[in-house]
Amino acid sequence: MTKDQLIKLREDIIHNEIEPKKAGEIVYLNKIKSWHTTEWKKKRSTLLKESCEQCGSKEILTIQHTWHPRDYGIIKRDICGKYGQLINEKYTVEDLINEKEVENYFNININQQEKEICIKCGSVNISARKTLSPKYRCNHCKELFEAPVKKLLPIFIDDRKQEILQEMNVVTYSELSWKIYKEKCKELLFKEYGEQIEKETIITVIDESLRYISLADTVTFCKKCAFIWDKKGMNICPICKTRYKKICNRTCYECKEL
Ligand SMILES: [Zn+2]
Ligand SMILES: [Zn+2]
Ligand SMILES: [Zn+2]
């Protein structure tokens, strides 16, 4: 797609003349072509300098992008995060969750199994001894006993009303209500802002594509500098101006102390 087509599509999305999903398909189906338009090639030739902006070499020069558009998925995740925040501010856990739901969730989703526990403290951390009597020893409270208690675990505890003991195998009200809350918020996010999210995502995709084809974030590099940037993620150290360093580092290793 050309710059003008992208701008037109962007306008159409804003004015609801095209569904965001449909617009997304158009952008992604035509993406490859956009970097080869004559408009782009012309601009590229005017930007190309006489030597590599990094090392000064005049051999095989190329336009190097120093910034790349993000993937659709990453942009969408960002925008979902922004609206997710709004949902969290709008609804509290208490707004969305009631006690009965939490109990039901426990009964349906938590798989209880019969376990042997200490008769005194309820810990599952007990050992059966081969020769000594009494046969069992609790590794947590050190209680000795002949036979452990059998109990279905984990148990459900409403930690707003009841204290949890350290060694108990429990699922708490807070844990479950928070889990259900997050699930409900996710549903509400797409119910309330789904369309807005799609729209903003594809507009951002277009904006980033436009920035990319504008060649605003580019430099003239020689083939070697371009290769090292793309394949190794390295550029030249600003201090010694000879050694390459990781782009995220300020200087090369040797110039670090200077
Ligand atoms: Zn160079
Ligand atoms: Zn015990
Ligand atoms: Zn250096």
mmCIF file of C-alpha atoms in Angstrom, residues 58 104 122 125 162 178 197 206 219:
data_model
loop_
_atom_site.group_PDB
_atom_site.id
_atom_site.type_symbol
_atom_site.label_atom_id
_atom_site.label_comp_id
_atom_site.label_asym_id
_atom_site.label_seq_id
_atom_site.Cartn_x
_atom_site.Cartn_y
_atom_site.Cartn_z
ATOM 1 C CA LYS A 58 31.925 4.686 0.981
ATOM 2 C CA ASN A 104 -19.286 -22.879 43.299
ATOM 3 C CA GLY A 122 -3.214 -30.829 59.820
ATOM 4 C CA ASN A 125 4.199 -33.359 55.799
ATOM 5 C CA GLN A 162 -10.778 -17.389 59.313
ATOM 6 C CA TRP A 178 -9.231 -12.682 42.499
ATOM 7 C CA ILE A 197 -9.490 -1.949 20.956
ATOM 8 C CA ILE A 206 -1.085 2.073 10.236
ATOM 9 C CA VAL A 219 20.614 6.502 8.498
#
